[in-house]
Amino acid sequence: MSPSRSRNQTELSDEDYGPSRTQQRREALATLTLARQLVELPPSRLAKLQLPDDVRDEVATTRRITAHIAHKRQLAYLAKIMRRHGDEAFDSVRAELGENRDRQRQEKAAMHRLEALREQLLGEDEGALSALITEHPGLDRQHLRSLIRQARSERDTNKPPRAYREIFQLLKELTADGDGDSVPDEAM
Protein backbone atom coordinates (compact mmCIF):
# COMPACT_ATOMS: atom_id res chain seq x y z
CA MET A 1 0.00 0.00 0.00
CA SER A 2 1.33 3.39 -0.89
CA PRO A 3 1.89 5.87 1.90
CA SER A 4 -0.51 8.37 0.31
CA ARG A 5 -3.53 6.05 0.64
CA SER A 6 -5.37 5.51 3.88
CA ARG A 7 -5.81 2.07 5.36
CA ASN A 8 -9.50 1.92 4.41
CA GLN A 9 -8.89 2.43 0.70
CA THR A 10 -8.15 -0.63 -1.36
CA GLU A 11 -6.23 -0.86 -4.59
CA LEU A 12 -9.00 -0.71 -7.22
CA SER A 13 -8.61 0.20 -10.84
CA ASP A 14 -10.84 2.83 -12.43
CA GLU A 15 -12.83 0.10 -14.18
CA ASP A 16 -13.95 -1.34 -10.85
CA TYR A 17 -15.58 1.92 -9.80
CA GLY A 18 -18.04 1.91 -12.72
CA PRO A 19 -19.53 5.06 -14.20
CA SER A 20 -19.18 8.22 -12.18
CA ARG A 21 -22.15 9.71 -10.42
CA THR A 22 -22.17 12.56 -12.94
CA GLN A 23 -22.29 10.08 -15.81
CA GLN A 24 -25.15 8.20 -14.13
CA ARG A 25 -27.06 11.46 -13.72
CA ARG A 26 -26.52 12.38 -17.39
CA GLU A 27 -27.84 9.00 -18.48
CA ALA A 28 -30.86 9.31 -16.18
CA LEU A 29 -31.66 12.78 -17.55
CA ALA A 30 -31.31 11.51 -21.12
CA THR A 31 -33.78 8.74 -20.32
CA LEU A 32 -36.17 11.26 -18.77
CA THR A 33 -35.93 13.40 -21.92
CA LEU A 34 -36.69 10.36 -24.08
CA ALA A 35 -39.66 9.51 -21.85
CA ARG A 36 -40.98 13.06 -22.25
CA GLN A 37 -40.62 12.80 -26.03
CA LEU A 38 -42.51 9.50 -26.05
CA VAL A 39 -45.37 10.99 -24.04
CA GLU A 40 -45.59 14.00 -26.39
CA LEU A 41 -45.65 11.88 -29.57
CA PRO A 42 -48.98 11.47 -31.36
CA PRO A 43 -50.53 8.03 -30.78
CA SER A 44 -50.16 7.10 -34.45
CA ARG A 45 -46.38 7.67 -34.34
CA LEU A 46 -46.05 5.94 -30.98
CA ALA A 47 -47.76 2.82 -32.34
CA LYS A 48 -45.06 2.51 -35.02
CA LEU A 49 -42.20 2.46 -32.49
CA GLN A 50 -40.82 -0.78 -31.07
CA LEU A 51 -41.36 -0.36 -27.33
CA PRO A 52 -41.63 -2.90 -24.53
CA ASP A 53 -45.25 -3.50 -23.49
CA ASP A 54 -44.86 -2.17 -19.96
CA VAL A 55 -43.31 1.06 -21.28
CA ARG A 56 -46.13 1.47 -23.82
CA ASP A 57 -48.72 0.99 -21.04
CA GLU A 58 -46.93 3.47 -18.79
CA VAL A 59 -46.81 6.06 -21.60
CA ALA A 60 -50.59 5.74 -21.94
CA THR A 61 -51.00 6.15 -18.17
CA THR A 62 -48.75 9.21 -18.13
CA ARG A 63 -50.77 10.83 -20.92
CA ARG A 64 -54.00 10.50 -18.96
CA ILE A 65 -52.61 12.42 -15.97
CA THR A 66 -53.16 16.15 -16.33
CA ALA A 67 -52.18 17.57 -12.93
CA HIS A 68 -48.73 19.12 -13.27
CA ILE A 69 -46.93 17.59 -10.30
CA ALA A 70 -48.62 14.21 -10.73
CA HIS A 71 -47.70 14.21 -14.42
CA LYS A 72 -44.10 15.06 -13.56
CA ARG A 73 -43.98 12.26 -10.97
CA GLN A 74 -45.48 9.77 -13.43
CA LEU A 75 -42.95 10.85 -16.06
CA ALA A 76 -40.13 10.14 -13.61
CA TYR A 77 -41.64 6.71 -12.94
CA LEU A 78 -41.81 6.04 -16.69
CA ALA A 79 -38.11 6.94 -16.97
CA LYS A 80 -37.34 4.56 -14.10
CA ILE A 81 -39.10 1.72 -15.93
CA MET A 82 -37.21 2.60 -19.09
CA ARG A 83 -33.87 2.49 -17.24
CA ARG A 84 -34.68 -1.06 -16.11
CA HIS A 85 -34.78 -2.16 -19.75
CA GLY A 86 -31.40 -0.70 -20.59
CA ASP A 87 -30.26 1.43 -23.50
CA GLU A 88 -30.28 -1.38 -26.05
CA ALA A 89 -34.09 -1.61 -25.90
CA PHE A 90 -34.45 2.02 -26.97
CA ASP A 91 -31.70 2.40 -29.58
CA SER A 92 -34.14 2.02 -32.47
CA VAL A 93 -36.54 4.50 -30.84
CA ARG A 94 -33.78 7.08 -30.43
CA ALA A 95 -32.74 6.60 -34.05
CA GLU A 96 -36.33 7.06 -35.26
CA LEU A 97 -36.83 10.21 -33.18
CA GLY A 98 -33.48 11.62 -34.36
CA GLU A 99 -34.41 11.09 -38.01
CA ASN A 100 -37.79 12.65 -37.33
CA ARG A 101 -36.14 15.77 -35.89
CA ASP A 102 -34.03 16.16 -39.02
CA ARG A 103 -37.11 15.80 -41.21
CA GLN A 104 -38.99 18.34 -39.07
CA ARG A 105 -36.10 20.81 -39.38
CA GLN A 106 -36.13 20.42 -43.15
CA GLU A 107 -39.90 20.91 -43.31
CA LYS A 108 -39.68 23.96 -41.07
CA ALA A 109 -36.91 25.47 -43.21
CA ALA A 110 -38.97 24.88 -46.37
CA MET A 111 -41.98 26.50 -44.72
CA HIS A 112 -39.91 29.55 -43.74
CA ARG A 113 -38.61 29.87 -47.30
CA LEU A 114 -42.20 29.86 -48.59
CA GLU A 115 -43.26 32.44 -46.02
CA ALA A 116 -40.33 34.67 -47.00
CA LEU A 117 -41.25 34.32 -50.67
CA ARG A 118 -44.88 35.20 -49.86
CA GLU A 119 -43.72 38.32 -48.00
CA GLN A 120 -41.53 39.29 -50.96
CA LEU A 121 -44.52 38.90 -53.28
CA LEU A 122 -46.66 41.08 -51.02
CA GLY A 123 -43.98 43.76 -50.92
CA GLU A 124 -44.00 46.49 -53.52
CA ASP A 125 -41.08 44.89 -55.40
CA GLU A 126 -42.13 43.24 -58.66
CA GLY A 127 -38.80 41.41 -58.99
CA ALA A 128 -39.93 38.49 -56.81
CA LEU A 129 -43.09 38.05 -58.87
CA SER A 130 -41.24 38.11 -62.18
CA ALA A 131 -38.63 35.65 -60.84
CA LEU A 132 -41.39 33.28 -59.71
CA ILE A 133 -43.14 33.53 -63.08
CA THR A 134 -39.84 32.86 -64.87
CA GLU A 135 -39.12 29.85 -62.65
CA HIS A 136 -42.64 28.41 -63.12
CA PRO A 137 -43.86 29.23 -66.63
CA GLY A 138 -47.10 27.25 -66.22
CA LEU A 139 -48.20 29.47 -63.33
CA ASP A 140 -51.55 31.27 -63.66
CA ARG A 141 -50.16 34.82 -63.53
CA GLN A 142 -53.48 36.57 -63.48
CA HIS A 143 -54.75 34.53 -60.55
CA LEU A 144 -51.53 35.09 -58.58
CA ARG A 145 -51.58 38.86 -59.19
CA SER A 146 -55.22 38.94 -58.12
CA LEU A 147 -54.39 37.06 -54.92
CA ILE A 148 -51.53 39.46 -54.19
CA ARG A 149 -53.84 42.47 -54.63
CA GLN A 150 -56.47 40.86 -52.39
CA ALA A 151 -53.89 40.00 -49.71
CA ARG A 152 -52.58 43.56 -49.68
CA SER A 153 -56.14 44.86 -49.41
CA GLU A 154 -56.93 42.43 -46.58
CA ARG A 155 -53.79 43.47 -44.74
CA ASP A 156 -54.58 47.18 -45.07
CA THR A 157 -58.23 46.82 -43.98
CA ASN A 158 -57.59 44.24 -41.20
CA LYS A 159 -59.79 41.63 -42.83
CA PRO A 160 -59.25 37.88 -42.36
CA PRO A 161 -56.20 36.76 -44.39
CA ARG A 162 -57.95 34.44 -46.86
CA ALA A 163 -55.92 35.47 -49.94
CA TYR A 164 -52.75 35.53 -47.82
CA ARG A 165 -53.31 31.84 -47.03
CA GLU A 166 -54.21 31.02 -50.62
CA ILE A 167 -50.89 32.47 -51.78
CA PHE A 168 -49.08 30.20 -49.34
CA GLN A 169 -51.00 27.14 -50.57
CA LEU A 170 -50.25 28.06 -54.17
CA LEU A 171 -46.52 28.41 -53.42
CA LYS A 172 -46.57 25.15 -51.49
CA GLU A 173 -48.11 23.33 -54.46
CA LEU A 174 -45.53 24.86 -56.81
CA THR A 175 -42.58 23.72 -54.69
CA ALA A 176 -44.14 20.29 -54.08
CA ASP A 177 -44.42 19.83 -57.85
CA GLY A 178 -40.93 21.22 -58.43
CA ASP A 179 -38.54 19.71 -55.88
CA GLY A 180 -40.58 17.51 -53.57
CA ASP A 181 -40.09 19.50 -50.35
CA SER A 182 -42.89 18.68 -48.01
CA VAL A 183 -44.33 21.50 -45.96
CA PRO A 184 -46.88 20.91 -43.21
CA ASP A 185 -50.40 22.26 -43.71
CA GLU A 186 -50.49 24.15 -40.42
CA ALA A 187 -47.84 26.59 -41.65
CA MET A 188 -50.35 29.23 -42.69
mmCIF file of C-alpha atoms in Angstrom:
data_model
loop_
_atom_site.group_PDB
_atom_site.id
_atom_site.type_symbol
_atom_site.label_atom_id
_atom_site.label_comp_id
_atom_site.label_asym_id
_atom_site.label_seq_id
_atom_site.Cartn_x
_atom_site.Cartn_y
_atom_site.Cartn_z
ATOM 1 C CA MET A 1 0.000 0.000 0.000
ATOM 2 C CA SER A 2 1.331 3.386 -0.893
ATOM 3 C CA PRO A 3 1.885 5.869 1.902
ATOM 4 C CA SER A 4 -0.510 8.371 0.305
ATOM 5 C CA ARG A 5 -3.534 6.051 0.640
ATOM 6 C CA SER A 6 -5.369 5.514 3.879
ATOM 7 C CA ARG A 7 -5.809 2.069 5.356
ATOM 8 C CA ASN A 8 -9.503 1.917 4.410
ATOM 9 C CA GLN A 9 -8.895 2.425 0.701
ATOM 10 C CA THR A 10 -8.151 -0.628 -1.361
ATOM 11 C CA GLU A 11 -6.234 -0.857 -4.586
ATOM 12 C CA LEU A 12 -8.997 -0.714 -7.218
ATOM 13 C CA SER A 13 -8.611 0.202 -10.839
ATOM 14 C CA ASP A 14 -10.841 2.831 -12.427
ATOM 15 C CA GLU A 15 -12.828 0.097 -14.177
ATOM 16 C CA ASP A 16 -13.954 -1.339 -10.846
ATOM 17 C CA TYR A 17 -15.575 1.916 -9.799
ATOM 18 C CA GLY A 18 -18.039 1.908 -12.720
ATOM 19 C CA PRO A 19 -19.529 5.061 -14.197
ATOM 20 C CA SER A 20 -19.183 8.224 -12.178
ATOM 21 C CA ARG A 21 -22.147 9.715 -10.420
ATOM 22 C CA THR A 22 -22.169 12.560 -12.936
ATOM 23 C CA GLN A 23 -22.294 10.079 -15.808
ATOM 24 C CA GLN A 24 -25.148 8.203 -14.129
ATOM 25 C CA ARG A 25 -27.057 11.456 -13.721
ATOM 26 C CA ARG A 26 -26.520 12.383 -17.395
ATOM 27 C CA GLU A 27 -27.843 8.999 -18.483
ATOM 28 C CA ALA A 28 -30.865 9.309 -16.178
ATOM 29 C CA LEU A 29 -31.661 12.782 -17.546
ATOM 30 C CA ALA A 30 -31.305 11.513 -21.120
ATOM 31 C CA THR A 31 -33.779 8.741 -20.325
ATOM 32 C CA LEU A 32 -36.169 11.259 -18.773
ATOM 33 C CA THR A 33 -35.934 13.399 -21.923
ATOM 34 C CA LEU A 34 -36.686 10.356 -24.079
ATOM 35 C CA ALA A 35 -39.657 9.510 -21.845
ATOM 36 C CA ARG A 36 -40.983 13.062 -22.246
ATOM 37 C CA GLN A 37 -40.621 12.801 -26.034
ATOM 38 C CA LEU A 38 -42.507 9.500 -26.055
ATOM 39 C CA VAL A 39 -45.374 10.985 -24.041
ATOM 40 C CA GLU A 40 -45.594 13.996 -26.387
ATOM 41 C CA LEU A 41 -45.651 11.879 -29.574
ATOM 42 C CA PRO A 42 -48.975 11.472 -31.361
ATOM 43 C CA PRO A 43 -50.530 8.027 -30.776
ATOM 44 C CA SER A 44 -50.164 7.099 -34.450
ATOM 45 C CA ARG A 45 -46.383 7.667 -34.341
ATOM 46 C CA LEU A 46 -46.051 5.938 -30.977
ATOM 47 C CA ALA A 47 -47.760 2.818 -32.345
ATOM 48 C CA LYS A 48 -45.057 2.512 -35.016
ATOM 49 C CA LEU A 49 -42.202 2.465 -32.488
ATOM 50 C CA GLN A 50 -40.821 -0.781 -31.065
ATOM 51 C CA LEU A 51 -41.361 -0.359 -27.327
ATOM 52 C CA PRO A 52 -41.632 -2.903 -24.535
ATOM 53 C CA ASP A 53 -45.251 -3.500 -23.493
ATOM 54 C CA ASP A 54 -44.859 -2.169 -19.957
ATOM 55 C CA VAL A 55 -43.309 1.059 -21.281
ATOM 56 C CA ARG A 56 -46.127 1.466 -23.819
ATOM 57 C CA ASP A 57 -48.722 0.993 -21.038
ATOM 58 C CA GLU A 58 -46.933 3.465 -18.789
ATOM 59 C CA VAL A 59 -46.809 6.060 -21.597
ATOM 60 C CA ALA A 60 -50.595 5.737 -21.936
ATOM 61 C CA THR A 61 -51.003 6.148 -18.171
ATOM 62 C CA THR A 62 -48.749 9.208 -18.130
ATOM 63 C CA ARG A 63 -50.766 10.830 -20.923
ATOM 64 C CA ARG A 64 -53.995 10.497 -18.959
ATOM 65 C CA ILE A 65 -52.607 12.417 -15.971
ATOM 66 C CA THR A 66 -53.161 16.147 -16.333
ATOM 67 C CA ALA A 67 -52.181 17.571 -12.933
ATOM 68 C CA HIS A 68 -48.735 19.119 -13.275
ATOM 69 C CA ILE A 69 -46.934 17.585 -10.298
ATOM 70 C CA ALA A 70 -48.616 14.209 -10.730
ATOM 71 C CA HIS A 71 -47.697 14.209 -14.420
ATOM 72 C CA LYS A 72 -44.097 15.060 -13.555
ATOM 73 C CA ARG A 73 -43.983 12.259 -10.971
ATOM 74 C CA GLN A 74 -45.478 9.766 -13.435
ATOM 75 C CA LEU A 75 -42.952 10.846 -16.064
ATOM 76 C CA ALA A 76 -40.126 10.143 -13.610
ATOM 77 C CA TYR A 77 -41.640 6.714 -12.940
ATOM 78 C CA LEU A 78 -41.806 6.039 -16.688
ATOM 79 C CA ALA A 79 -38.107 6.939 -16.972
ATOM 80 C CA LYS A 80 -37.336 4.557 -14.100
ATOM 81 C CA ILE A 81 -39.100 1.717 -15.926
ATOM 82 C CA MET A 82 -37.210 2.600 -19.095
ATOM 83 C CA ARG A 83 -33.868 2.487 -17.245
ATOM 84 C CA ARG A 84 -34.683 -1.063 -16.112
ATOM 85 C CA HIS A 85 -34.784 -2.161 -19.752
ATOM 86 C CA GLY A 86 -31.396 -0.696 -20.592
ATOM 87 C CA ASP A 87 -30.255 1.435 -23.498
ATOM 88 C CA GLU A 88 -30.284 -1.377 -26.053
ATOM 89 C CA ALA A 89 -34.088 -1.614 -25.900
ATOM 90 C CA PHE A 90 -34.455 2.021 -26.975
ATOM 91 C CA ASP A 91 -31.698 2.405 -29.581
ATOM 92 C CA SER A 92 -34.145 2.023 -32.474
ATOM 93 C CA VAL A 93 -36.544 4.502 -30.839
ATOM 94 C CA ARG A 94 -33.780 7.084 -30.430
ATOM 95 C CA ALA A 95 -32.745 6.599 -34.048
ATOM 96 C CA GLU A 96 -36.334 7.057 -35.256
ATOM 97 C CA LEU A 97 -36.829 10.209 -33.182
ATOM 98 C CA GLY A 98 -33.480 11.617 -34.359
ATOM 99 C CA GLU A 99 -34.411 11.093 -38.009
ATOM 100 C CA ASN A 100 -37.789 12.650 -37.325
ATOM 101 C CA ARG A 101 -36.139 15.773 -35.893
ATOM 102 C CA ASP A 102 -34.030 16.157 -39.015
ATOM 103 C CA ARG A 103 -37.109 15.805 -41.206
ATOM 104 C CA GLN A 104 -38.988 18.341 -39.067
ATOM 105 C CA ARG A 105 -36.105 20.815 -39.378
ATOM 106 C CA GLN A 106 -36.127 20.419 -43.153
ATOM 107 C CA GLU A 107 -39.898 20.914 -43.308
ATOM 108 C CA LYS A 108 -39.685 23.964 -41.073
ATOM 109 C CA ALA A 109 -36.912 25.469 -43.214
ATOM 110 C CA ALA A 110 -38.971 24.879 -46.374
ATOM 111 C CA MET A 111 -41.976 26.498 -44.717
ATOM 112 C CA HIS A 112 -39.907 29.547 -43.738
ATOM 113 C CA ARG A 113 -38.609 29.868 -47.298
ATOM 114 C CA LEU A 114 -42.196 29.857 -48.590
ATOM 115 C CA GLU A 115 -43.255 32.438 -46.016
ATOM 116 C CA ALA A 116 -40.330 34.672 -46.999
ATOM 117 C CA LEU A 117 -41.249 34.318 -50.674
ATOM 118 C CA ARG A 118 -44.876 35.201 -49.863
ATOM 119 C CA GLU A 119 -43.722 38.323 -47.997
ATOM 120 C CA GLN A 120 -41.530 39.295 -50.958
ATOM 121 C CA LEU A 121 -44.518 38.896 -53.278
ATOM 122 C CA LEU A 122 -46.665 41.080 -51.024
ATOM 123 C CA GLY A 123 -43.977 43.764 -50.920
ATOM 124 C CA GLU A 124 -43.997 46.488 -53.522
ATOM 125 C CA ASP A 125 -41.077 44.887 -55.398
ATOM 126 C CA GLU A 126 -42.134 43.244 -58.664
ATOM 127 C CA GLY A 127 -38.796 41.409 -58.992
ATOM 128 C CA ALA A 128 -39.925 38.494 -56.807
ATOM 129 C CA LEU A 129 -43.091 38.051 -58.866
ATOM 130 C CA SER A 130 -41.235 38.114 -62.180
ATOM 131 C CA ALA A 131 -38.626 35.646 -60.839
ATOM 132 C CA LEU A 132 -41.391 33.283 -59.711
ATOM 133 C CA ILE A 133 -43.138 33.530 -63.078
ATOM 134 C CA THR A 134 -39.838 32.864 -64.872
ATOM 135 C CA GLU A 135 -39.115 29.853 -62.651
ATOM 136 C CA HIS A 136 -42.637 28.407 -63.124
ATOM 137 C CA PRO A 137 -43.857 29.230 -66.630
ATOM 138 C CA GLY A 138 -47.105 27.249 -66.223
ATOM 139 C CA LEU A 139 -48.201 29.470 -63.329
ATOM 140 C CA ASP A 140 -51.554 31.271 -63.663
ATOM 141 C CA ARG A 141 -50.158 34.817 -63.531
ATOM 142 C CA GLN A 142 -53.483 36.568 -63.483
ATOM 143 C CA HIS A 143 -54.752 34.527 -60.550
ATOM 144 C CA LEU A 144 -51.527 35.093 -58.580
ATOM 145 C CA ARG A 145 -51.579 38.858 -59.192
ATOM 146 C CA SER A 146 -55.224 38.939 -58.121
ATOM 147 C CA LEU A 147 -54.387 37.064 -54.917
ATOM 148 C CA ILE A 148 -51.526 39.462 -54.187
ATOM 149 C CA ARG A 149 -53.841 42.474 -54.631
ATOM 150 C CA GLN A 150 -56.474 40.863 -52.390
ATOM 151 C CA ALA A 151 -53.892 39.996 -49.712
ATOM 152 C CA ARG A 152 -52.584 43.563 -49.679
ATOM 153 C CA SER A 153 -56.138 44.856 -49.408
ATOM 154 C CA GLU A 154 -56.931 42.433 -46.578
ATOM 155 C CA ARG A 155 -53.788 43.468 -44.736
ATOM 156 C CA ASP A 156 -54.580 47.184 -45.071
ATOM 157 C CA THR A 157 -58.230 46.816 -43.978
ATOM 158 C CA ASN A 158 -57.592 44.242 -41.202
ATOM 159 C CA LYS A 159 -59.791 41.629 -42.833
ATOM 160 C CA PRO A 160 -59.247 37.883 -42.360
ATOM 161 C CA PRO A 161 -56.204 36.760 -44.385
ATOM 162 C CA ARG A 162 -57.946 34.445 -46.861
ATOM 163 C CA ALA A 163 -55.925 35.469 -49.936
ATOM 164 C CA TYR A 164 -52.749 35.529 -47.822
ATOM 165 C CA ARG A 165 -53.306 31.842 -47.027
ATOM 166 C CA GLU A 166 -54.214 31.020 -50.616
ATOM 167 C CA ILE A 167 -50.892 32.471 -51.781
ATOM 168 C CA PHE A 168 -49.077 30.198 -49.339
ATOM 169 C CA GLN A 169 -51.001 27.143 -50.566
ATOM 170 C CA LEU A 170 -50.250 28.061 -54.171
ATOM 171 C CA LEU A 171 -46.522 28.412 -53.416
ATOM 172 C CA LYS A 172 -46.568 25.151 -51.488
ATOM 173 C CA GLU A 173 -48.107 23.333 -54.457
ATOM 174 C CA LEU A 174 -45.534 24.858 -56.810
ATOM 175 C CA THR A 175 -42.584 23.715 -54.688
ATOM 176 C CA ALA A 176 -44.137 20.290 -54.079
ATOM 177 C CA ASP A 177 -44.418 19.835 -57.847
ATOM 178 C CA GLY A 178 -40.926 21.222 -58.428
ATOM 179 C CA ASP A 179 -38.541 19.708 -55.879
ATOM 180 C CA GLY A 180 -40.581 17.507 -53.566
ATOM 181 C CA ASP A 181 -40.094 19.499 -50.352
ATOM 182 C CA SER A 182 -42.894 18.685 -48.010
ATOM 183 C CA VAL A 183 -44.334 21.502 -45.957
ATOM 184 C CA PRO A 184 -46.877 20.910 -43.206
ATOM 185 C CA ASP A 185 -50.405 22.257 -43.706
ATOM 186 C CA GLU A 186 -50.492 24.147 -40.423
ATOM 187 C CA ALA A 187 -47.839 26.592 -41.653
ATOM 188 C CA MET A 188 -50.353 29.228 -42.687
#
